Amino acid sequence: MVLSSVVASQAAIHARYGGVVPEVAARHHLEAILPVVDTALREAATGWNDLHLVAVTRGPGLPAALLVGLAGAKVIAFARGLPLVGVNHLMGHIYAAVLSDREPDRGIGWPAADELPRPSVALVVSGSHTDLCLLPDEGGVQVLGTTLDDAAGEAFDKVARLLHLGYPGGPELDRMAQRGNPLAVPFPRTTRSLPGPRGERGVGLVAGEFAFSFSGLKTSVAVYLEQHHQADTADVAASFQQVVVDTLVTRTLAAAERSGVRHVIVTGGVSANSSLRSAMDRACREQGYCLHVPPLRYCTDNAAMIAAAGWAHYQRSGADGWDLDVAPGLTLEMDG
Ligand code: KG4
Ligand code: ZN
């Protein structure tokens, strides 16, 4: 159960540059970290003595920003004599799908070690990742497919920029698309199987079958806008979004069917997208899958999901040492 979740958004700062400047981001992390921890404790009506564990993101991400978090977490854990665990940010996103603001029937306390529905197929769609994976019964993560170029969120952000919408582009484009016709512009969709990253194979599944590619779609939008100066922004947004959503839904459900699971998890910043949420919901209902998506506030980056993944990690493998280091290039498979 989440007692408080405080997010220090840097969106307004990044908007000035049209994206994230690593140095600027790290500086603002440094300024924000202590006030955010203070606010989180106050909102949760807890004190330092009530804490059991310090969980911190160790990767993937920008090294400078990760280092600020890790240093802060080490200081708190050391000063309070608490165990410390490093969390894979992407695993955090997956745990967001089982977060709740209400306590289930078992009374106050922490959840069991791993409340993820297994076996399941999980789609992690964020600003830098599009990972389709299998969470097998026995634990761990097996990546079935990933993006060969742009991540889904990145495609939303880039197309939003082409359409002169604000930053971050995903939510703006989502809003604009609600006023448009998704069938107005027939942007191309990838229906064939894409080459796997390294021809890898999952459990009887060819990884490439579940790979994604969004940069061609983004180029199609750019070309269309160059050729149609009077194009209706809402129609272009809705048509682009429709292709992304169709692709994500189709490939995720194909992976679920091929791996014989009954549970589907959709998470990460793009899982806040209204069209993706309703299309996934509809498709899962029609095909008999149980869908798990985070409440809206836990789709985009937050600390509650890191706490949930950290607690599971701690139950499974215990605490990390003081030599815990950042892992900017961490993948889901390297640390499930
Ligand atoms: O998970 P997240 O907060 O950060 C990363 O780990 O990357 O995801 C941020 C991404 C951004 O690209 C943002 O534009 C996208 O999620 N996003 C959305 C929506 N809300 C956030 N994309 C489409 N529709 C939305 N409603
Ligand atoms: Zn994220």
GROMACS .gro file of C-alpha atoms and ligand atoms in nm:
model
  363
    1MET     CA    1   0.000   0.000   0.000
    2VAL     CA    2   0.134   0.343  -0.090
    3LEU     CA    3   0.137   0.593   0.198
    4SER     CA    4   0.278   0.880  -0.006
    5SER     CA    5   0.426   0.935  -0.349
    6VAL     CA    6   0.600   1.263  -0.422
    7VAL     CA    7   0.727   1.346  -0.769
    8ALA     CA    8   0.951   1.645  -0.840
    9SER     CA    9   0.877   1.709  -1.205
   10GLN     CA   10   1.143   1.875  -1.415
   11ALA     CA   11   0.913   1.896  -1.716
   12ALA     CA   12   0.898   2.275  -1.703
   13ILE     CA   13   1.278   2.298  -1.700
   14HIS     CA   14   1.325   2.043  -1.979
   15ALA     CA   15   1.056   2.215  -2.185
   16ARG     CA   16   1.289   2.514  -2.215
   17TYR     CA   17   1.545   2.294  -2.391
   18GLY     CA   18   1.294   2.070  -2.569
   19GLY     CA   19   1.433   1.766  -2.388
   20VAL     CA   20   1.650   1.644  -2.103
   21VAL     CA   21   1.997   1.798  -2.067
   22PRO     CA   22   2.187   1.555  -1.840
   23GLU     CA   23   2.383   1.819  -1.649
   24VAL     CA   24   2.076   2.029  -1.586
   25ALA     CA   25   1.874   1.723  -1.477
   26ALA     CA   26   2.140   1.610  -1.229
   27ARG     CA   27   2.167   1.958  -1.077
   28HIS     CA   28   1.793   1.971  -1.021
   29HIS     CA   29   1.796   1.620  -0.872
   30LEU     CA   30   2.046   1.744  -0.619
   31GLU     CA   31   1.828   2.040  -0.526
   32ALA     CA   32   1.510   1.833  -0.508
   33ILE     CA   33   1.617   1.514  -0.332
   34LEU     CA   34   1.605   1.620   0.033
   35PRO     CA   35   1.288   1.831   0.013
   36VAL     CA   36   1.115   1.542  -0.169
   37VAL     CA   37   1.214   1.290   0.100
   38ASP     CA   38   1.093   1.532   0.370
   39THR     CA   39   0.761   1.584   0.196
   40ALA     CA   40   0.713   1.209   0.141
   41LEU     CA   41   0.766   1.136   0.510
   42ARG     CA   42   0.533   1.418   0.613
   43GLU     CA   43   0.256   1.315   0.372
   44ALA     CA   44   0.284   0.954   0.487
   45ALA     CA   45   0.264   1.074   0.850
   46THR     CA   46   0.568   0.860   0.928
   47GLY     CA   47   0.909   0.936   1.074
   48TRP     CA   48   1.258   0.808   1.003
   49ASN     CA   49   1.210   0.537   1.267
   50ASP     CA   50   0.923   0.378   1.073
   51LEU     CA   51   1.138   0.297   0.771
   52HIS     CA   52   1.245  -0.064   0.702
   53LEU     CA   53   1.444  -0.036   0.383
   54VAL     CA   54   1.590   0.217   0.141
   55ALA     CA   55   1.532   0.126  -0.226
   56VAL     CA   56   1.698   0.330  -0.499
   57THR     CA   57   1.710   0.319  -0.880
   58ARG     CA   58   2.050   0.202  -0.999
   59GLY     CA   59   1.973   0.200  -1.373
   60PRO     CA   60   1.905   0.232  -1.656
   61GLY     CA   61   1.927   0.609  -1.694
   62LEU     CA   62   2.154   0.910  -1.705
   63PRO     CA   63   2.464   0.840  -1.493
   64ALA     CA   64   2.476   1.186  -1.336
   65ALA     CA   65   2.113   1.171  -1.224
   66LEU     CA   66   2.142   0.810  -1.100
   67LEU     CA   67   2.448   0.904  -0.893
   68VAL     CA   68   2.259   1.175  -0.709
   69GLY     CA   69   1.986   0.929  -0.609
   70LEU     CA   70   2.230   0.659  -0.510
   71ALA     CA   71   2.442   0.892  -0.298
   72GLY     CA   72   2.129   1.023  -0.122
   73ALA     CA   73   2.001   0.670  -0.057
   74LYS     CA   74   2.336   0.554   0.081
   75VAL     CA   75   2.351   0.847   0.320
   76ILE     CA   76   2.001   0.778   0.454
   77ALA     CA   77   2.055   0.400   0.482
   78PHE     CA   78   2.394   0.441   0.653
   79ALA     CA   79   2.281   0.711   0.893
   80ARG     CA   80   1.967   0.520   0.995
   81GLY     CA   81   2.122   0.171   0.992
   82LEU     CA   82   1.879   0.053   0.724
   83PRO     CA   83   1.932  -0.207   0.451
   84LEU     CA   84   1.985  -0.067   0.101
   85VAL     CA   85   1.875  -0.222  -0.231
   86GLY     CA   86   1.940  -0.108  -0.586
   87VAL     CA   87   1.642  -0.141  -0.821
   88ASN     CA   88   1.614  -0.181  -1.195
   89HIS     CA   89   1.398   0.114  -1.307
   90LEU     CA   90   1.219  -0.106  -1.563
   91MET     CA   91   1.136  -0.366  -1.296
   92GLY     CA   92   0.996  -0.072  -1.098
   93HIS     CA   93   0.762   0.008  -1.387
   94ILE     CA   94   0.639  -0.352  -1.390
   95TYR     CA   95   0.567  -0.339  -1.015
   96ALA     CA   96   0.369  -0.017  -1.067
   97ALA     CA   97   0.099  -0.235  -1.222
   98VAL     CA   98   0.029  -0.396  -0.884
   99LEU     CA   99   0.050  -0.080  -0.673
  100SER     CA  100  -0.257   0.033  -0.491
  101ASP     CA  101  -0.350   0.320  -0.267
  102ARG     CA  102  -0.576   0.100  -0.064
  103GLU     CA  103  -0.471  -0.165   0.179
  104PRO     CA  104  -0.584  -0.515   0.079
  105ASP     CA  105  -0.749  -0.729   0.347
  106ARG     CA  106  -0.433  -0.840   0.523
  107GLY     CA  107  -0.398  -0.539   0.751
  108ILE     CA  108  -0.120  -0.283   0.755
  109GLY     CA  109   0.211  -0.412   0.634
  110TRP     CA  110   0.425  -0.480   0.332
  111PRO     CA  111   0.311  -0.695   0.044
  112ALA     CA  112   0.441  -1.047   0.000
  113ALA     CA  113   0.775  -1.076  -0.176
  114ASP     CA  114   0.643  -1.088  -0.528
  115GLU     CA  115   0.286  -1.000  -0.603
  116LEU     CA  116   0.335  -0.987  -0.977
  117PRO     CA  117   0.088  -1.204  -1.163
  118ARG     CA  118   0.288  -1.491  -1.314
  119PRO     CA  119   0.311  -1.629  -1.571
  120SER     CA  120   0.236  -1.313  -1.765
  121VAL     CA  121   0.339  -1.099  -2.057
  122ALA     CA  122   0.450  -0.744  -1.971
  123LEU     CA  123   0.478  -0.448  -2.205
  124VAL     CA  124   0.697  -0.168  -2.069
  125VAL     CA  125   0.644   0.146  -2.277
  126SER     CA  126   0.828   0.456  -2.161
  127GLY     CA  127   1.027   0.747  -2.296
  128SER     CA  128   1.332   0.532  -2.354
  129HIS     CA  129   1.201   0.174  -2.360
  130THR     CA  130   0.960  -0.046  -2.547
  131ASP     CA  131   1.014  -0.390  -2.399
  132LEU     CA  132   0.779  -0.682  -2.440
  133CYS     CA  133   0.867  -0.958  -2.198
  134LEU     CA  134   0.758  -1.279  -2.038
  135LEU     CA  135   0.745  -1.313  -1.659
  136PRO     CA  136   0.768  -1.690  -1.617
  137ASP     CA  137   0.623  -1.878  -1.322
  138GLU     CA  138   0.963  -1.952  -1.174
  139GLY     CA  139   1.063  -1.583  -1.154
  140GLY     CA  140   1.292  -1.358  -1.356
  141VAL     CA  141   1.221  -1.186  -1.686
  142GLN     CA  142   1.266  -1.298  -2.044
  143VAL     CA  143   1.266  -1.021  -2.306
  144LEU     CA  144   1.068  -1.125  -2.615
  145GLY     CA  145   1.110  -0.808  -2.815
  146THR     CA  146   1.229  -0.454  -2.790
  147THR     CA  147   1.240  -0.151  -3.018
  148LEU     CA  148   1.492  -0.146  -3.299
  149ASP     CA  149   1.498   0.234  -3.305
  150ASP     CA  150   1.279   0.486  -3.119
  151ALA     CA  151   1.095   0.397  -2.799
  152ALA     CA  152   0.717   0.441  -2.805
  153GLY     CA  153   0.730   0.746  -2.574
  154GLU     CA  154   1.011   0.895  -2.778
  155ALA     CA  155   0.796   0.860  -3.092
  156PHE     CA  156   0.511   1.039  -2.914
  157ASP     CA  157   0.747   1.317  -2.803
  158LYS     CA  158   0.905   1.360  -3.148
  159VAL     CA  159   0.573   1.364  -3.334
  160ALA     CA  160   0.432   1.606  -3.075
  161ARG     CA  161   0.725   1.832  -3.154
  162LEU     CA  162   0.655   1.808  -3.529
  163LEU     CA  163   0.298   1.913  -3.448
  164HIS     CA  164   0.422   2.203  -3.232
  165LEU     CA  165   0.256   2.064  -2.921
  166GLY     CA  166   0.407   2.126  -2.578
  167TYR     CA  167   0.662   1.921  -2.383
  168PRO     CA  168   0.645   1.643  -2.272
  169GLY     CA  169   0.469   1.559  -2.595
  170GLY     CA  170   0.295   1.232  -2.502
  171PRO     CA  171   0.019   1.375  -2.281
  172GLU     CA  172  -0.029   1.675  -2.514
  173LEU     CA  173  -0.062   1.450  -2.818
  174ASP     CA  174  -0.302   1.223  -2.629
  175ARG     CA  175  -0.525   1.524  -2.554
  176MET     CA  176  -0.507   1.657  -2.910
  177ALA     CA  177  -0.583   1.312  -3.060
  178GLN     CA  178  -0.911   1.294  -2.869
  179ARG     CA  179  -1.045   1.565  -3.102
  180GLY     CA  180  -0.919   1.400  -3.422
  181ASN     CA  181  -1.019   1.124  -3.659
  182PRO     CA  182  -0.787   0.822  -3.621
  183LEU     CA  183  -0.870   0.707  -3.974
  184ALA     CA  184  -0.797   1.045  -4.138
  185VAL     CA  185  -0.442   0.967  -4.249
  186PRO     CA  186  -0.343   0.609  -4.340
  187PHE     CA  187   0.010   0.609  -4.194
  188PRO     CA  188   0.197   0.285  -4.268
  189ARG     CA  189   0.204   0.015  -4.003
  190THR     CA  190   0.454  -0.263  -3.961
  191THR     CA  191   0.263  -0.587  -3.981
  192ARG     CA  192   0.548  -0.817  -4.064
  193SER     CA  193   0.789  -0.971  -3.818
  194LEU     CA  194   1.097  -0.755  -3.762
  195PRO     CA  195   1.448  -0.891  -3.732
  196GLY     CA  196   1.532  -0.979  -3.371
  197PRO     CA  197   1.799  -0.765  -3.201
  198ARG     CA  198   2.055  -1.043  -3.232
  199GLY     CA  199   1.836  -1.319  -3.364
  200GLU     CA  200   1.766  -1.417  -3.003
  201ARG     CA  201   1.504  -1.670  -2.917
  202GLY     CA  202   1.273  -1.670  -2.619
  203VAL     CA  203   1.082  -1.973  -2.492
  204GLY     CA  204   0.977  -2.114  -2.824
  205LEU     CA  205   0.914  -1.762  -2.944
  206VAL     CA  206   1.118  -1.588  -3.208
  207ALA     CA  207   1.224  -1.261  -3.046
  208GLY     CA  208   1.202  -1.064  -3.371
  209GLU     CA  209   0.834  -1.141  -3.402
  210PHE     CA  210   0.777  -0.909  -3.108
  211ALA     CA  211   1.026  -0.638  -3.197
  212PHE     CA  212   0.905  -0.281  -3.255
  213SER     CA  213   1.009   0.000  -3.487
  214PHE     CA  214   0.866   0.352  -3.470
  215SER     CA  215   1.114   0.575  -3.651
  216GLY     CA  216   0.965   0.501  -3.997
  217LEU     CA  217   0.623   0.607  -3.869
  218LYS     CA  218   0.770   0.930  -3.731
  219THR     CA  219   0.931   1.001  -4.071
  220SER     CA  220   0.597   0.934  -4.243
  221VAL     CA  221   0.435   1.195  -4.019
  222ALA     CA  222   0.715   1.444  -4.100
  223VAL     CA  223   0.680   1.383  -4.475
  224TYR     CA  224   0.300   1.410  -4.458
  225LEU     CA  225   0.325   1.744  -4.274
  226GLU     CA  226   0.570   1.877  -4.533
  227GLN     CA  227   0.331   1.784  -4.812
  228HIS     CA  228   0.012   1.899  -4.639
  229HIS     CA  229   0.058   2.243  -4.491
  230GLN     CA  230  -0.311   2.266  -4.407
  231ALA     CA  231  -0.319   1.929  -4.228
  232ASP     CA  232  -0.551   1.912  -3.930
  233THR     CA  233  -0.329   1.870  -3.622
  234ALA     CA  234  -0.587   1.665  -3.430
  235ASP     CA  235  -0.640   1.427  -3.724
  236VAL     CA  236  -0.264   1.373  -3.770
  237ALA     CA  237  -0.220   1.318  -3.394
  238ALA     CA  238  -0.510   1.071  -3.380
  239SER     CA  239  -0.393   0.881  -3.691
  240PHE     CA  240  -0.036   0.853  -3.562
  241GLN     CA  241  -0.154   0.743  -3.217
  242GLN     CA  242  -0.384   0.484  -3.371
  243VAL     CA  243  -0.093   0.313  -3.549
  244VAL     CA  244   0.121   0.306  -3.233
  245VAL     CA  245  -0.165   0.174  -3.020
  246ASP     CA  246  -0.263  -0.094  -3.278
  247THR     CA  247   0.097  -0.211  -3.300
  248LEU     CA  248   0.140  -0.230  -2.923
  249VAL     CA  249  -0.190  -0.412  -2.868
  250THR     CA  250  -0.145  -0.657  -3.154
  251ARG     CA  251   0.208  -0.759  -3.063
  252THR     CA  252   0.141  -0.782  -2.691
  253LEU     CA  253  -0.162  -1.005  -2.736
  254ALA     CA  254   0.019  -1.218  -2.994
  255ALA     CA  255   0.297  -1.269  -2.738
  256ALA     CA  256   0.041  -1.359  -2.469
  257GLU     CA  257  -0.125  -1.608  -2.697
  258ARG     CA  258   0.198  -1.768  -2.812
  259SER     CA  259   0.330  -1.804  -2.459
  260GLY     CA  260   0.001  -1.935  -2.322
  261VAL     CA  261  -0.034  -1.685  -2.034
  262ARG     CA  262  -0.361  -1.541  -1.900
  263HIS     CA  263  -0.222  -1.219  -1.750
  264VAL     CA  264  -0.108  -0.909  -1.940
  265ILE     CA  265   0.076  -0.617  -1.777
  266VAL     CA  266   0.105  -0.281  -1.954
  267THR     CA  267   0.314  -0.018  -1.782
  268GLY     CA  268   0.551   0.281  -1.821
  269GLY     CA  269   0.477   0.642  -1.914
  270VAL     CA  270   0.294   0.556  -2.237
  271SER     CA  271   0.054   0.329  -2.044
  272ALA     CA  272  -0.104   0.658  -1.931
  273ASN     CA  273  -0.223   0.704  -2.289
  274SER     CA  274  -0.603   0.705  -2.295
  275SER     CA  275  -0.632   0.532  -2.630
  276LEU     CA  276  -0.381   0.259  -2.540
  277ARG     CA  277  -0.558   0.194  -2.210
  278SER     CA  278  -0.899   0.157  -2.369
  279ALA     CA  279  -0.776  -0.048  -2.668
  280MET     CA  280  -0.581  -0.287  -2.440
  281ASP     CA  281  -0.880  -0.315  -2.210
  282ARG     CA  282  -1.112  -0.397  -2.498
  283ALA     CA  283  -0.876  -0.647  -2.662
  284CYS     CA  284  -0.799  -0.825  -2.334
  285ARG     CA  285  -1.165  -0.851  -2.248
  286GLU     CA  286  -1.254  -0.987  -2.592
  287GLN     CA  287  -0.974  -1.243  -2.584
  288GLY     CA  288  -1.008  -1.344  -2.221
  289TYR     CA  289  -0.691  -1.198  -2.071
  290CYS     CA  290  -0.667  -1.035  -1.731
  291LEU     CA  291  -0.516  -0.688  -1.780
  292HIS     CA  292  -0.302  -0.512  -1.518
  293VAL     CA  293  -0.228  -0.141  -1.573
  294PRO     CA  294  -0.107   0.104  -1.308
  295PRO     CA  295  -0.336   0.378  -1.178
  296LEU     CA  296  -0.257   0.688  -1.390
  297ARG     CA  297  -0.025   0.849  -1.134
  298TYR     CA  298   0.199   0.541  -1.124
  299CYS     CA  299   0.238   0.507  -1.503
  300THR     CA  300   0.504   0.776  -1.530
  301ASP     CA  301   0.819   0.773  -1.316
  302ASN     CA  302   0.760   0.766  -0.942
  303ALA     CA  303   0.927   0.638  -0.626
  304ALA     CA  304   0.642   0.414  -0.506
  305MET     CA  305   0.712   0.167  -0.786
  306ILE     CA  306   1.081   0.158  -0.690
  307ALA     CA  307   0.985   0.086  -0.328
  308ALA     CA  308   0.760  -0.203  -0.438
  309ALA     CA  309   1.024  -0.357  -0.665
  310GLY     CA  310   1.290  -0.295  -0.399
  311TRP     CA  311   1.092  -0.474  -0.131
  312ALA     CA  312   1.044  -0.779  -0.355
  313HIS     CA  313   1.414  -0.775  -0.441
  314TYR     CA  314   1.505  -0.754  -0.071
  315GLN     CA  315   1.278  -1.048   0.018
  316ARG     CA  316   1.434  -1.255  -0.258
  317SER     CA  317   1.801  -1.162  -0.240
  318GLY     CA  318   1.861  -0.952   0.072
  319ALA     CA  319   2.033  -0.615   0.087
  320ASP     CA  320   2.304  -0.481  -0.141
  321GLY     CA  321   2.645  -0.376  -0.010
  322TRP     CA  322   2.779  -0.022   0.032
  323ASP     CA  323   2.969  -0.074  -0.293
  324LEU     CA  324   2.637  -0.067  -0.485
  325ASP     CA  325   2.702   0.128  -0.804
  326VAL     CA  326   2.488   0.286  -1.074
  327ALA     CA  327   2.422   0.078  -1.389
  328PRO     CA  328   2.328   0.327  -1.665
  329GLY     CA  329   2.293   0.053  -1.930
  330LEU     CA  330   2.096  -0.198  -1.720
  331THR     CA  331   1.841  -0.407  -1.911
  332LEU     CA  332   1.545  -0.607  -1.782
  333GLU     CA  333   1.718  -0.936  -1.844
  334MET     CA  334   2.039  -0.838  -1.666
  335ASP     CA  335   1.852  -0.797  -1.341
  336GLY     CA  336   1.498  -0.920  -1.310
  337KG4     O1  337   0.811   0.610  -1.774
  337KG4     P1  338   0.833   0.753  -1.800
  337KG4     O2  339   0.775   0.853  -1.704
  337KG4     O3  340   0.985   0.787  -1.810
  337KG4     C1  341   1.080   0.701  -1.864
  337KG4     O4  342   1.122   0.609  -1.790
  337KG4     O5  343   1.111   0.722  -1.984
  337KG4     O6  344   0.779   0.781  -1.948
  337KG4     C2  345   0.779   0.907  -2.006
  337KG4     C3  346   0.723   0.897  -2.146
  337KG4     C4  347   0.739   1.025  -2.225
  337KG4     O7  348   0.789   0.995  -2.354
  337KG4     C5  349   0.596   1.079  -2.232
  337KG4     O8  350   0.569   1.156  -2.346
  337KG4     C6  351   0.517   0.948  -2.233
  337KG4     O9  352   0.584   0.865  -2.141
  337KG4     N1  353   0.377   0.969  -2.193
  337KG4     C7  354   0.272   0.951  -2.275
  337KG4     C8  355   0.157   0.988  -2.201
  337KG4     N2  356   0.196   1.025  -2.076
  337KG4     C9  357   0.332   1.013  -2.072
  337KG4     N3  358   0.266   0.910  -2.402
  337KG4    C10  359   0.144   0.903  -2.460
  337KG4     N4  360   0.029   0.939  -2.397
  337KG4    C11  361   0.031   0.980  -2.269
  337KG4     N5  362  -0.083   1.014  -2.206
  338ZN      ZN  363   1.044   0.535  -1.638
   0.00000   0.00000   0.00000
